[in-house]
Short mmCIF file of C-alpha atoms and ligand atoms in Angstrom, two decimals:
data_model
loop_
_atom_site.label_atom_id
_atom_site.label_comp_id
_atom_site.label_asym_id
_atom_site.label_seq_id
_atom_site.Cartn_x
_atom_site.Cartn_y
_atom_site.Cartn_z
CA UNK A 211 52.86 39.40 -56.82
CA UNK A 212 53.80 42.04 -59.08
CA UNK A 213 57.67 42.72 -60.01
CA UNK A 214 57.80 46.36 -59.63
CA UNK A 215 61.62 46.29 -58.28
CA UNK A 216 63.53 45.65 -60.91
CA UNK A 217 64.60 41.60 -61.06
CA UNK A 218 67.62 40.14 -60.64
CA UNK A 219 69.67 39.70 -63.64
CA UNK A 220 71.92 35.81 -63.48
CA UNK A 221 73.18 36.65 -66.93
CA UNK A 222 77.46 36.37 -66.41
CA UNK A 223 78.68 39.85 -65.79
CA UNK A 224 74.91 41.82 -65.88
CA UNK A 225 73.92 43.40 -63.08
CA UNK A 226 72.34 42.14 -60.39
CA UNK A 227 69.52 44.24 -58.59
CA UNK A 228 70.23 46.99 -55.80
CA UNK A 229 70.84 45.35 -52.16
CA UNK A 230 71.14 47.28 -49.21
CA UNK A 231 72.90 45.61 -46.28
CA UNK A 232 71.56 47.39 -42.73
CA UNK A 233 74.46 47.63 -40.24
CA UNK A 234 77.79 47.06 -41.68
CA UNK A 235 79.21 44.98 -38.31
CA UNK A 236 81.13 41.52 -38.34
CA UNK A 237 78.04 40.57 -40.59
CA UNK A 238 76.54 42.63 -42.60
CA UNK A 239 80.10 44.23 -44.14
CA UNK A 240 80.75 40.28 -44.94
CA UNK A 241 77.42 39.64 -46.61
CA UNK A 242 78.22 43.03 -48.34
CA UNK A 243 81.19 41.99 -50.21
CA UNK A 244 79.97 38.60 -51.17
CA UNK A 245 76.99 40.30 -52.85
CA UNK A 246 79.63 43.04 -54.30
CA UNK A 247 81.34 40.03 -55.82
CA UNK A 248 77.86 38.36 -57.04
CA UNK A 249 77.57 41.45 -59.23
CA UNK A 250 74.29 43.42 -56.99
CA UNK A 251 75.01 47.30 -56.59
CA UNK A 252 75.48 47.43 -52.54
CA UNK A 253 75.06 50.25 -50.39
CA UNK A 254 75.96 49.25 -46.60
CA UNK A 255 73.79 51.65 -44.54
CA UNK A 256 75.15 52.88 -41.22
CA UNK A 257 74.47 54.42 -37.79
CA UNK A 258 77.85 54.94 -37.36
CA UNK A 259 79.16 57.78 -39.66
CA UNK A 260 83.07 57.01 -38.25
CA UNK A 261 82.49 53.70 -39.84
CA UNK A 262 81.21 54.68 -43.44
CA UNK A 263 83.48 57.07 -43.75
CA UNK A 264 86.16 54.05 -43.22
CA UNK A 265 84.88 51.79 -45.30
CA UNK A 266 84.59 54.32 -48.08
CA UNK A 267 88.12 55.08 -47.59
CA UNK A 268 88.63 51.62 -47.72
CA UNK A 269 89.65 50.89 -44.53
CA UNK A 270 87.79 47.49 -42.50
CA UNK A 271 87.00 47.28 -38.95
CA UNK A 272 86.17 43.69 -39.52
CA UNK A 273 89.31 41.20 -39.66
CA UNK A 274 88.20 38.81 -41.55
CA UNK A 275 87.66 41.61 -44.70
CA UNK A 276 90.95 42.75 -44.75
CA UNK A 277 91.90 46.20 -46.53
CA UNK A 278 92.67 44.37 -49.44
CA UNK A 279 89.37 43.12 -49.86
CA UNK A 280 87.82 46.49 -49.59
CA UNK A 281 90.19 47.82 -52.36
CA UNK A 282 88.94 45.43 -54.50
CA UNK A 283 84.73 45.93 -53.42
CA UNK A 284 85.70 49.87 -53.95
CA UNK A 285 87.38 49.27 -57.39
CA UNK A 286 84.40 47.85 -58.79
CA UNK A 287 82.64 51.17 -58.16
CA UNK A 288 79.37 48.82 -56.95
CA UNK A 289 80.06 49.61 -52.82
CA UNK A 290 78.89 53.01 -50.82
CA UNK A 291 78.80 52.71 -46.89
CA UNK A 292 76.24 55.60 -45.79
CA UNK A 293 74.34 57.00 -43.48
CA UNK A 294 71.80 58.99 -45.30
CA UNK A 295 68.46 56.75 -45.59
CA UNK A 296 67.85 57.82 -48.59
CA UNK A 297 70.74 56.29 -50.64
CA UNK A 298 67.93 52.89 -49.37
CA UNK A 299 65.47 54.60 -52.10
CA UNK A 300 64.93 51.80 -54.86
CA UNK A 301 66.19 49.22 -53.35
CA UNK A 302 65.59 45.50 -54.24
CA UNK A 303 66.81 43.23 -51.53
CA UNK A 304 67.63 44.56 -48.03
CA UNK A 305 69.40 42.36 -45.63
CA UNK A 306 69.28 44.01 -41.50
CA UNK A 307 72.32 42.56 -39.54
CA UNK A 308 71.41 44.85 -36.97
CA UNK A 309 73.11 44.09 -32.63
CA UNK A 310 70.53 42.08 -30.63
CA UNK A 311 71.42 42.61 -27.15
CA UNK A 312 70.13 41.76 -24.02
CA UNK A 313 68.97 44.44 -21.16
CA UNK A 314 68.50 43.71 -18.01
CA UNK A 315 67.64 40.20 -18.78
CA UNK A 316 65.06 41.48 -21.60
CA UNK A 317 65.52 41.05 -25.33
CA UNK A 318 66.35 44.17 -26.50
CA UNK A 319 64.97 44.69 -30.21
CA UNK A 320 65.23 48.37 -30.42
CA UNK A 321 67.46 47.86 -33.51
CA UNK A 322 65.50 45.80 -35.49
CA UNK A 323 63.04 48.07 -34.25
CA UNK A 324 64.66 51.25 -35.66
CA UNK A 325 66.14 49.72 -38.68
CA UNK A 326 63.22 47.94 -39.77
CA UNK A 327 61.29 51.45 -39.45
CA UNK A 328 64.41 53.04 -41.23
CA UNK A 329 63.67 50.88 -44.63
CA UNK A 330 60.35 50.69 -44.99
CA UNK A 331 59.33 53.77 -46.77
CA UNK A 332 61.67 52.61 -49.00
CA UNK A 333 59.63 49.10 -49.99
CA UNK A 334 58.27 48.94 -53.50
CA UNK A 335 56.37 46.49 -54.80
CA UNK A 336 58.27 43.03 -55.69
CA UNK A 337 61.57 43.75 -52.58
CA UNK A 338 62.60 41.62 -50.79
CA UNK A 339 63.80 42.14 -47.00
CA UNK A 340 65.62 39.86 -44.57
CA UNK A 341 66.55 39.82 -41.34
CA UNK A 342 69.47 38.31 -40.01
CA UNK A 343 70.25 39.60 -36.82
CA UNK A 344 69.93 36.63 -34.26
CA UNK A 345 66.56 36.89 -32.37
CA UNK A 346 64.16 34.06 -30.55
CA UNK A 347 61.40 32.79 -32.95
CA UNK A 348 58.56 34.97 -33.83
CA UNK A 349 60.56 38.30 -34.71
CA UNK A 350 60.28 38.47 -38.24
CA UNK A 351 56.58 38.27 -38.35
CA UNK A 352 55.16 39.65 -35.27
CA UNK A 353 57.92 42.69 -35.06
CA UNK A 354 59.90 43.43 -38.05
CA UNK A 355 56.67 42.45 -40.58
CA UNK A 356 53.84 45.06 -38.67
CA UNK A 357 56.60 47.93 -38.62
CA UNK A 358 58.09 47.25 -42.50
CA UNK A 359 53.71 46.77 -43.77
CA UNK A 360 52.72 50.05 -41.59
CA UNK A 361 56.17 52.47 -43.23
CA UNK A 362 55.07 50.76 -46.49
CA UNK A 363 51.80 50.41 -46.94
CA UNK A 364 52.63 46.92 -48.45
CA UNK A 365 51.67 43.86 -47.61
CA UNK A 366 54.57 41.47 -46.74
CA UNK A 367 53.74 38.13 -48.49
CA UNK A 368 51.58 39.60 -50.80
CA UNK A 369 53.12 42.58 -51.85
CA UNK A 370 56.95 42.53 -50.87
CA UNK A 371 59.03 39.23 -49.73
CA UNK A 372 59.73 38.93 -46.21
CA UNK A 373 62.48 36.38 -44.85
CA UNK A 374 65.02 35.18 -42.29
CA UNK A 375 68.25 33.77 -42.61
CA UNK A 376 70.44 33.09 -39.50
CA UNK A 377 74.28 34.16 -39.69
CA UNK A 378 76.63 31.53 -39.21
CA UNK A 379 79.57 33.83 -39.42
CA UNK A 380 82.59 32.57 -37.47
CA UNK A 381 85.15 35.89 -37.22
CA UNK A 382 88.71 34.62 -37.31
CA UNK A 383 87.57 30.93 -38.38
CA UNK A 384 90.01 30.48 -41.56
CA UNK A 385 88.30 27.29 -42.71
CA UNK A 386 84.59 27.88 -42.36
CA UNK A 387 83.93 31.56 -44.11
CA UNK A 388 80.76 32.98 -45.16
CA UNK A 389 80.85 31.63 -48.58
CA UNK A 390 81.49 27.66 -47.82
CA UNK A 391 79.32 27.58 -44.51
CA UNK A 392 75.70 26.40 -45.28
CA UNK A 393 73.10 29.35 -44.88
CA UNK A 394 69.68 28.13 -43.70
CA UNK A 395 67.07 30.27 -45.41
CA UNK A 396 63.47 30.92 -44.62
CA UNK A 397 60.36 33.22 -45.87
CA UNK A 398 56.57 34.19 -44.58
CA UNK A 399 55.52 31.66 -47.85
CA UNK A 400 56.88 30.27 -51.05
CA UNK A 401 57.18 33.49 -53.09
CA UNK A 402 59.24 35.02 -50.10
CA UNK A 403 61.32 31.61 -49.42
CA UNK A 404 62.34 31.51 -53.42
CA UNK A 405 63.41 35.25 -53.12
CA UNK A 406 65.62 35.07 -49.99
CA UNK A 407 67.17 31.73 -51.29
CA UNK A 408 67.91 33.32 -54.81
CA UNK A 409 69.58 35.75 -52.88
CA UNK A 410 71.31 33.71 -50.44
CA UNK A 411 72.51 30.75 -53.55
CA UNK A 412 74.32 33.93 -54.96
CA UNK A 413 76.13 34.44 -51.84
CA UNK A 414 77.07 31.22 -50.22
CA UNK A 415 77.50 27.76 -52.12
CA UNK A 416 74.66 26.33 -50.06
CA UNK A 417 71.17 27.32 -49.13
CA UNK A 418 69.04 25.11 -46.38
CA UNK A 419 65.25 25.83 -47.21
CA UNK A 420 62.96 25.36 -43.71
CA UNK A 421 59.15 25.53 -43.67
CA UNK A 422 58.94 29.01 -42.09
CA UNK A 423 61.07 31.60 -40.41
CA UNK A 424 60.27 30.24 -36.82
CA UNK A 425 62.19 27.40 -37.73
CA UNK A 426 64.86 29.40 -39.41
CA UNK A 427 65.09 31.73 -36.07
CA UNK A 428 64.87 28.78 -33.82
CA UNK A 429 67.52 26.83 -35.29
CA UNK A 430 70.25 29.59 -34.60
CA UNK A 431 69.22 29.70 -31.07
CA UNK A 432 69.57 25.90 -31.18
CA UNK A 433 72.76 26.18 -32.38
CA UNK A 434 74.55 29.00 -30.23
CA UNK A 435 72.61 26.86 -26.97
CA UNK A 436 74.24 23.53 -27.73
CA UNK A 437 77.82 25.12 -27.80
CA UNK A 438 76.86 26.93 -24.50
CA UNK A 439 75.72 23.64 -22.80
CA UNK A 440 78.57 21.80 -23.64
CA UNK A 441 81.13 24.07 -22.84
CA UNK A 442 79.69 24.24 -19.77
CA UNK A 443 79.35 20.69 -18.91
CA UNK A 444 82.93 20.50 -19.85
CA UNK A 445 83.86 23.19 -18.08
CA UNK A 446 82.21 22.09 -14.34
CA UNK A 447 83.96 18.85 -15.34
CA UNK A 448 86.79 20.53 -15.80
CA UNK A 449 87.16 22.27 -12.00
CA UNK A 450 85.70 18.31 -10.46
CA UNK A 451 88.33 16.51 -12.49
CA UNK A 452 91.00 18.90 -10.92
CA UNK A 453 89.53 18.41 -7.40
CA UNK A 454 89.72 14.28 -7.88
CA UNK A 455 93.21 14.64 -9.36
CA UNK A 456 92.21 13.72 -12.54
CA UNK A 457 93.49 15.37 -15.95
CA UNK A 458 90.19 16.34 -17.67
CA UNK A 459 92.11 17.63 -20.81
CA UNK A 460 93.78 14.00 -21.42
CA UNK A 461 90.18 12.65 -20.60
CA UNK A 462 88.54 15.08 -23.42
CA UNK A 463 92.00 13.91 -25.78
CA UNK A 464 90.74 10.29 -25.72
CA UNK A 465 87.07 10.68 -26.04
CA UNK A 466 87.99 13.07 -28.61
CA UNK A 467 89.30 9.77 -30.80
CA UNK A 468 85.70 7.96 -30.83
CA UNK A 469 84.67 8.44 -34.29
CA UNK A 470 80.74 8.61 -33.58
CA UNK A 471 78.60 10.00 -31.18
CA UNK A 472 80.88 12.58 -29.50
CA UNK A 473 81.97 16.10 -29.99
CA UNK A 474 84.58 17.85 -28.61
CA UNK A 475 84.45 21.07 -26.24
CA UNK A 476 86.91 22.33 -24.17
CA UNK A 477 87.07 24.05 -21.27
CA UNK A 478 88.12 27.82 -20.65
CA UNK A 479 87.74 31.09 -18.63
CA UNK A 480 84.06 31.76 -19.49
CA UNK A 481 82.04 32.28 -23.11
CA UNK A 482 82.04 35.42 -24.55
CA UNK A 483 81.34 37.32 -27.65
CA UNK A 484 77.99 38.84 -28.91
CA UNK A 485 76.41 34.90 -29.02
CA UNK A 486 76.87 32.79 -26.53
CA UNK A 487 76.41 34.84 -23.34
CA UNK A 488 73.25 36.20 -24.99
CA UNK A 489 71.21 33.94 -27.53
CA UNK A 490 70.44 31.34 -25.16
CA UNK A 491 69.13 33.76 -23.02
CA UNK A 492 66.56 34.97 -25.49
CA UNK A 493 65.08 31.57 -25.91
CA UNK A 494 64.64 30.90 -22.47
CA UNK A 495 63.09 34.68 -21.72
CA UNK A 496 61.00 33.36 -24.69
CA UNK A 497 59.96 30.38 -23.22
CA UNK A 498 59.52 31.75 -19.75
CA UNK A 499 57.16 34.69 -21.31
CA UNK A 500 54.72 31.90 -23.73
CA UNK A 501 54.85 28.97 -21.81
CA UNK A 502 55.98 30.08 -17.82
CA UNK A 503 58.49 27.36 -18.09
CA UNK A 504 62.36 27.56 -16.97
CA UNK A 505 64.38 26.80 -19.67
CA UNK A 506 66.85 24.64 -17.22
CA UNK A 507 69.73 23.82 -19.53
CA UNK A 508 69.79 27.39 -20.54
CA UNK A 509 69.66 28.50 -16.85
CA UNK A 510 72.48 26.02 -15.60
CA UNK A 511 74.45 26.78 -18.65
CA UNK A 512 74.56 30.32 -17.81
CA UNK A 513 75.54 29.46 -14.16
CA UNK A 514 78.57 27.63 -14.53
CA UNK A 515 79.87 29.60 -17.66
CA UNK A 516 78.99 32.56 -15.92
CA UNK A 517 81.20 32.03 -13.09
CA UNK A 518 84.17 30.39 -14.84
CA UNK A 519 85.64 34.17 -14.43
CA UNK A 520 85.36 33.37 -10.33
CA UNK A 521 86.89 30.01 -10.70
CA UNK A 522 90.06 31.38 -12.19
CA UNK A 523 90.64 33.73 -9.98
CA UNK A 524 90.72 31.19 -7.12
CA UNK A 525 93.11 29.06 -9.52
CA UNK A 526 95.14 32.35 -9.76
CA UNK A 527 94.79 32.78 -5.72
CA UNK A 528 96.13 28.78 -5.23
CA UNK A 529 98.75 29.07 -7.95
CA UNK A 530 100.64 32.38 -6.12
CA UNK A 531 100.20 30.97 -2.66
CA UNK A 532 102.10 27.75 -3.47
CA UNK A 533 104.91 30.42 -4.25
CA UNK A 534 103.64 32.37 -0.68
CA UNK A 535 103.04 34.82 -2.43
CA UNK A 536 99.54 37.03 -2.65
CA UNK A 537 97.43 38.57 -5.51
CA UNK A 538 97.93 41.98 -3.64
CA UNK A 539 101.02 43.43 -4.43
CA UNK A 540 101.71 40.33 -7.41
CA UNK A 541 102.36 41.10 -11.14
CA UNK A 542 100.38 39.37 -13.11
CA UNK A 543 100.71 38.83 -16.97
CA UNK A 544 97.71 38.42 -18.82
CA UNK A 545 98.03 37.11 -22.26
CA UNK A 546 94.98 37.34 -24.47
CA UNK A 547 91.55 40.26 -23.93
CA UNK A 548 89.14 38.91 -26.76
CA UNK A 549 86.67 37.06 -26.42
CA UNK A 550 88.00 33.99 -28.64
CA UNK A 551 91.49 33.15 -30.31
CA UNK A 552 92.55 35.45 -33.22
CA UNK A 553 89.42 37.94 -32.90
CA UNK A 554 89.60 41.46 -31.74
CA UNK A 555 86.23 41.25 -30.41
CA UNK A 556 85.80 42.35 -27.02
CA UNK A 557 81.90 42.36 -26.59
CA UNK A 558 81.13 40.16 -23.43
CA UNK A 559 85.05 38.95 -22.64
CA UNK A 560 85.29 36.88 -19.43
CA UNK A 561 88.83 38.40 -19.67
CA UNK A 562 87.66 41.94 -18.92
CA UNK A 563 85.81 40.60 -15.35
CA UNK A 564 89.28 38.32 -14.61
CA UNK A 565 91.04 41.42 -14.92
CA UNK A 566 88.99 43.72 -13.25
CA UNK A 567 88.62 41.49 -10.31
CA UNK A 568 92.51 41.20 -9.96
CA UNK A 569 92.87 44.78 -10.11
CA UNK A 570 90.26 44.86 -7.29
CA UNK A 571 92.67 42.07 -5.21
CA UNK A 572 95.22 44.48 -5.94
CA UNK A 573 97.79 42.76 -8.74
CA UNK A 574 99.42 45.01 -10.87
CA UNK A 575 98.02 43.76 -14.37
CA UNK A 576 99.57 44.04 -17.81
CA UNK A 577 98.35 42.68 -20.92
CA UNK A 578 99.43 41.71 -24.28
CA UNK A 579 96.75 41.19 -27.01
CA UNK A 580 97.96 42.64 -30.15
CA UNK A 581 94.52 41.93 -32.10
CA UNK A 582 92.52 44.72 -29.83
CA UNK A 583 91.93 47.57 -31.73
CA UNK A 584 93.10 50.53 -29.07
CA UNK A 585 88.96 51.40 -28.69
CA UNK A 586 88.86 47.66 -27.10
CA UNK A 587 91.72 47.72 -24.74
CA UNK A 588 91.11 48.33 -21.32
CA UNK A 589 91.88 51.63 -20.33
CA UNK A 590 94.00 50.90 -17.07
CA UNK A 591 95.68 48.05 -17.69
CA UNK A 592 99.06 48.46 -18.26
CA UNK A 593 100.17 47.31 -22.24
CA UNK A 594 102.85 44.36 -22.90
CA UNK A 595 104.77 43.17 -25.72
CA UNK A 596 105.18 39.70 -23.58
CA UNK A 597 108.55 39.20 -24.72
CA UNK A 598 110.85 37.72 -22.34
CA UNK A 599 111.90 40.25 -20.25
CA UNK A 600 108.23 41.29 -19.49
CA UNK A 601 107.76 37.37 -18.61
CA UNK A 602 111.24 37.33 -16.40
CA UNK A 603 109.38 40.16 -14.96
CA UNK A 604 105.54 38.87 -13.88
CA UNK A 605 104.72 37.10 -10.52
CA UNK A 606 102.95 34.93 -12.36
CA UNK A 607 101.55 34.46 -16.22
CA UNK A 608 97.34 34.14 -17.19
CA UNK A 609 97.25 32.65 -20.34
CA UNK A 610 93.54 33.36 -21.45
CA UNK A 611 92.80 33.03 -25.31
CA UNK A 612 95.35 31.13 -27.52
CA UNK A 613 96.19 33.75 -30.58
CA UNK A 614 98.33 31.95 -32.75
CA UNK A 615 101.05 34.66 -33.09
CA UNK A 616 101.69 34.52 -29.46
CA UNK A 617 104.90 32.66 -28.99
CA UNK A 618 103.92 29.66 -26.80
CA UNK A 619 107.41 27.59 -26.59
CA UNK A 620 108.95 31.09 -25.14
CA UNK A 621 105.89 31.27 -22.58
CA UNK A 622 105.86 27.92 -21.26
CA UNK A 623 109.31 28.08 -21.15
CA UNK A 624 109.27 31.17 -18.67
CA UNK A 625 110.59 30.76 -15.03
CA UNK A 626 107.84 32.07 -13.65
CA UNK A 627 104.26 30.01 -12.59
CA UNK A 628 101.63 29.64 -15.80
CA UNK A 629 98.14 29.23 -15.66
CA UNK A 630 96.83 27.72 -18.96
CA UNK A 631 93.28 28.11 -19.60
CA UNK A 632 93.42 26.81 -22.89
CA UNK A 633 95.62 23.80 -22.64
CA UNK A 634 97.93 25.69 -25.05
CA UNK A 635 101.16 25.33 -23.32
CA UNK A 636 104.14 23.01 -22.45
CA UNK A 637 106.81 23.55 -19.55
CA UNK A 638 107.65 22.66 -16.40
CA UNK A 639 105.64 25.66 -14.51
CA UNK A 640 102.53 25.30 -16.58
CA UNK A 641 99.30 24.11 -14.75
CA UNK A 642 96.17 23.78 -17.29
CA UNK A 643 92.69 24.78 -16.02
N1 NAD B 251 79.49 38.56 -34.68
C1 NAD B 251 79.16 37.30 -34.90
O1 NAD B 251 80.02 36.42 -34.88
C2 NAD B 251 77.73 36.91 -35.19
C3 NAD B 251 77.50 35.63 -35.73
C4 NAD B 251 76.20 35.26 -36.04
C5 NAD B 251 75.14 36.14 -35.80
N2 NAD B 251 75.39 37.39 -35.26
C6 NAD B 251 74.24 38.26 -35.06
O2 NAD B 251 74.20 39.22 -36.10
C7 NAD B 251 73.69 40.46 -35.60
C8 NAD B 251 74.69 41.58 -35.86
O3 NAD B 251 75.87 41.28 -35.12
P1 NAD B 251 77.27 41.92 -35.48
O4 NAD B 251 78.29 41.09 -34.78
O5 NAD B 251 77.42 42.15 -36.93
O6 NAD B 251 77.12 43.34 -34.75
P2 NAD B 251 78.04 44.63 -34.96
O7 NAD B 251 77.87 45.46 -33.76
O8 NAD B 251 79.42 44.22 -35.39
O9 NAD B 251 77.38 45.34 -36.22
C9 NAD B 251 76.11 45.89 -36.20
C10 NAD B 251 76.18 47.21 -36.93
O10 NAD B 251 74.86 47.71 -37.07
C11 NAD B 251 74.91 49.11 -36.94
N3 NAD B 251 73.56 49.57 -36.63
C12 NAD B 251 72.90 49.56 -35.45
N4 NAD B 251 71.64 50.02 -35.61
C13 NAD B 251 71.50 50.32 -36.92
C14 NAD B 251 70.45 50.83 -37.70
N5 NAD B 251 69.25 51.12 -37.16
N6 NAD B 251 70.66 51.04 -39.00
C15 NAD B 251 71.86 50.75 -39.56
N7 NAD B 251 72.91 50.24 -38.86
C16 NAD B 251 72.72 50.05 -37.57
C17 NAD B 251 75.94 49.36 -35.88
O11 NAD B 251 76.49 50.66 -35.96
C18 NAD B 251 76.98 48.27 -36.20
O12 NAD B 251 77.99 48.75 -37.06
C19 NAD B 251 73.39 40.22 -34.14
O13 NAD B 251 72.04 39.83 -34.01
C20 NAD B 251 74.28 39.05 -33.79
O14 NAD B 251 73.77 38.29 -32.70
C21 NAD B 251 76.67 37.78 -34.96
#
C-alpha cells in the first residue's frame, strides 16, 4: 500500500499523525484525550454544535473527563471539537464512536451510516479508519467498508486500512479506565490489523489482536450478553428466593467466596444504559435474520430483566400495605435516576419506568440524584436533597442505584419503610430486593 497520509511519528515528543475521533460521546471524547496525550493532533467531530462549543470552552459532558482534564487537552493547543466536515480534510486515523440504537426491534445503523458517509471524501491513500461503535458482526465490512470505498474511491485493504475495535469503556468505573482495560483490535487483513493496533498500543497499555473484525464485533456482543444473562438469572432467583423465604443476597455472599468457577452478579431493578438493554438484542436480530434461529438466552434474558421494573412495583405495593397504606395518595422517595451507580447516564433507566408507573398508581414521587445533569431529570418529578427531613417526610423510601455520596447510615436509619434494591443498606425498616 502506498503511505500517502503522512506516518506516524513514535519519536518522544514528535508529532504523531492527524486523528479524527467521530462523535465525541462517553467514548469517543475519552479516546480523544488519550490520543491528545499520545502526542496525534485531534479534532473530535460533532453533530451536536452545543457540545463542541463546550468542549472548546473546555467544559465536559462526560464525567469521567473532568474539566480539568479538558484544560489540560486544550493547553496543548492539539484538541478542536467541530462540526464543520471539513476540519476531517487530511486526516490520518479516524476512529467513529457513533450511538447504535435499536428501533422498533431493528438495528438501527443510520449513524454509522451517516458518519461513515461524512469521512470518506476525506480518505487518502495510506488512512486508517475504525469503527468502534458496538454493532453485531458483519458491520465493518458489509456497511461501513461499501459506503467509506464508494465516498473515496479507495479501496479499503488495498488502498486505506479498515478496522474494528470494541469499546470497553466503563463510565464511573474508577479502577478499570480506558487506558488500563485491554482493547481487542481487529482489521479487514494484516496491513489494516498492524495500523489499528499501532494506534490502539498508543492509547491503551494493551492491544488483543483477533483474526478479523467479525471476531472483534462478536466478542463485544459476547461480552455485554453474558452480563445480561447473569443478571438475569440472578435476578429471577432473586424474586423465587424471596417467595421460599430464603435470603438470595447472603446466598450470592457465600458463593461469592469460591475462588474458581463463579462470578458474581447481583440483582437489581432492571439493566439499563446504552449496552445491555440493546447489544444483545442485535445479535439475536442477527441471528434470527442469517440463520431463522431464536437466540433463547438473549430472548429470556430480555424477559426477566425487562420486567424487573414490574416486580418492584409489586414489592413497593406489598411493602406500603403491610403499613395499610396504598401507592395512591403515598409519598414515595426515590433515591437514585441513572442507569448505574455514580453515572449520570439516563439512556434506558429502569428507574424512569418505576417512576412513571408510580406516578400512574398515583404516589407523589420525589427524587434525589445529584449526578443527573438537569437535561436528564425527569421533568415532573418533584427534586430532593434526601436529607432527613425529606426522609421523616416520605411514606416510604426506593432506594434504586447506590451513588456513593448518598448517605446510607442516615437512610437506613430513617423511620420510615426502605426498599433496597441494591443490598446497600442497614436498619431495622430496610427490606432488600
Ligand atoms: N457508553 C458506554 O458505556 C459504551 C461502552 C462501550 C461501547 N459503547 C458503544 O459506543 C458507541 C457510542 O456510544 P456513546 O455512549 O459514546 O454514545 P453518545 O451518545 O454518548 O455519543 C455519541 C456521539 O456521537 C455524536 N454523533 C452522532 N452521529 C454523528 C455523526 N454522524 N457524526 C459525528 N458525531 C455524531 C452524537 O452527537 C454524540 O455526541 C455506541 O455504539 C455504544 O453502544 C458505549
Amino acid at each position: 500500500m502506498s503511505e500517502e497520509a503522512s506516518p506516524a511519528n513514535d519519536a518522544q515528543g514528535a508529532k504523531l499523525g492527524r486523528c479524527v475521533l467521530i462523535g465525541q460521546g462517553y467514548v469517543g471524547l475519552p479516546v480523544a484525550v488519550r490520543a491528545v496525550h499520545a502526542g496525534y493532533d485531534v479534532i473530535g467531530y460533532e453533530v451536536n454544535q452545543a457540545k463542541a462549543d463546550g468542549l472548546n470552552a473546555g467544559e465536559s459532558h462526560v464525567e469521567d473527563i473532568t474539566p480539568e482534564d479538558m484544560a489540560a487537552v486544550l493547553a496543548t493547543g492539539r484538541y478542536r471539537a467541530t462540526c464543520d466536515p471539513t476540519d476531517l480534510a487530511g486526516f490520518d486515523i479516524a476512529v467513529i464512536s457513533v450511538p447504535t440504537p435499536m428501533g422498533e426491534g431493528v438495528p438501527d445503523l443510520s449513524y454509522i451510516e451517516s458518519a461513515s458517509a461524512t469521512l470518506a471524501p476525506h480518505i487518502r491513500k495510506g488512512s486508517t479508519v475504525i469503527l468502534e461503535s458496538t454493532t453485531y458482526p458483519g458491520t465493518t465490512e458489509e456497511l461501513a467498508g461499501p459506503i467509506l470505498e464508494a465516498g473515496s474511491g479507495l479501496r479499503a485493504g488495498t488502498d486505506f486500512h479498515l478496522g474494528y475495535s470494541p469499546e470497553r469503556i466503563d463510565p464511573g468505573n474508577p479502577t478499570w479506565r480506558l487506558e488500563n482495560t485491554p482493547k481487542v483490535v481487529s482489521g479487514v487483513d494484516a496491513e489494516s490489523l498492524a495500523a489499528v493496533k499501532g494506534f490502539f498500543d498508543r492509547i491503551v497499555e494493551e492491544t488483543v489482536p483477533v483474526s478479523g473484525t467479525r471476531e472483534a464485533e462478536l466478542t463485544k456482543l459476547l461480552e455485554n450478553t453474558f452480563r445480561h444473562v447473569n443478571i438475569a438469572l440472578v435476578n429471577e432467583l432473586a424474586m423465587f428466593a424471596k417467595d421460599l423465604g430464603i435470603d438470595v443476597w447472603e446466598a450470592i455472599d457465600a458463593a461469592s467466596t469460591k475462588p474458581f468457577g463463579y462470578m458474581r452478579f447481583t440483582p437489581g431493578p432492571g439493566v439499563g444504559g446504552h449496552c445491555l438493554p440493546i447489544d444483545p438484542s442485535y445479535l439475536s436480530w442477527q441471528v434470527e435474520r442469517s440463520l431463522g434461529q431464536t437466540f433463547r438466552f438473549v430472548e429470556l434474558a430480555n424477559d426477566v430483566n425487562q420486567h424487573m421494573p414490574d416486580y418492584v412495583i409489586r414489592r413497593v405495593q406489598s411493602l406500603l400495605n403491610d403499613h395499610r397504606k396504598a401507592v395512591n395518595g403515598s409519598r414515595v422517595l426515590v433515591f437514585g435516576f441513572a442507569y448505574k451507580a455514580n453515572t449520570s447516564d439516563a439512556r434506558e433507566t429502569p428507574s424512569r419506568p418505576i417512576v412513571e408507573k408510580l406516578q400512574q398508581l398515583g404516589a407523589h414521587v420525589s427524587l434525589v440524584d445529584p449526578h443527573l445533569v438537569p437535561a436528564q431529570f425527569p421533568t415532573d418529578v418533584a427534586r430532593s436533597e434526601g436529607g432527613a427531613d425529606d426522609l421523616g417526610n416520605a411514606d416510604l423510601v426506593l432506594y434504586l442505584v447506590d451513588h456513593s455520596d448518598f448517605d446510607r447510615e442516615l437512610i437506613g436509619a430513617a423511620d420510615v419503610p426502605v426498599l433496597d434494591c441494591r443490598r446497600a443498606l442497614k436498619g431495622p425498616r430496610v427490606q432488600s430486593l
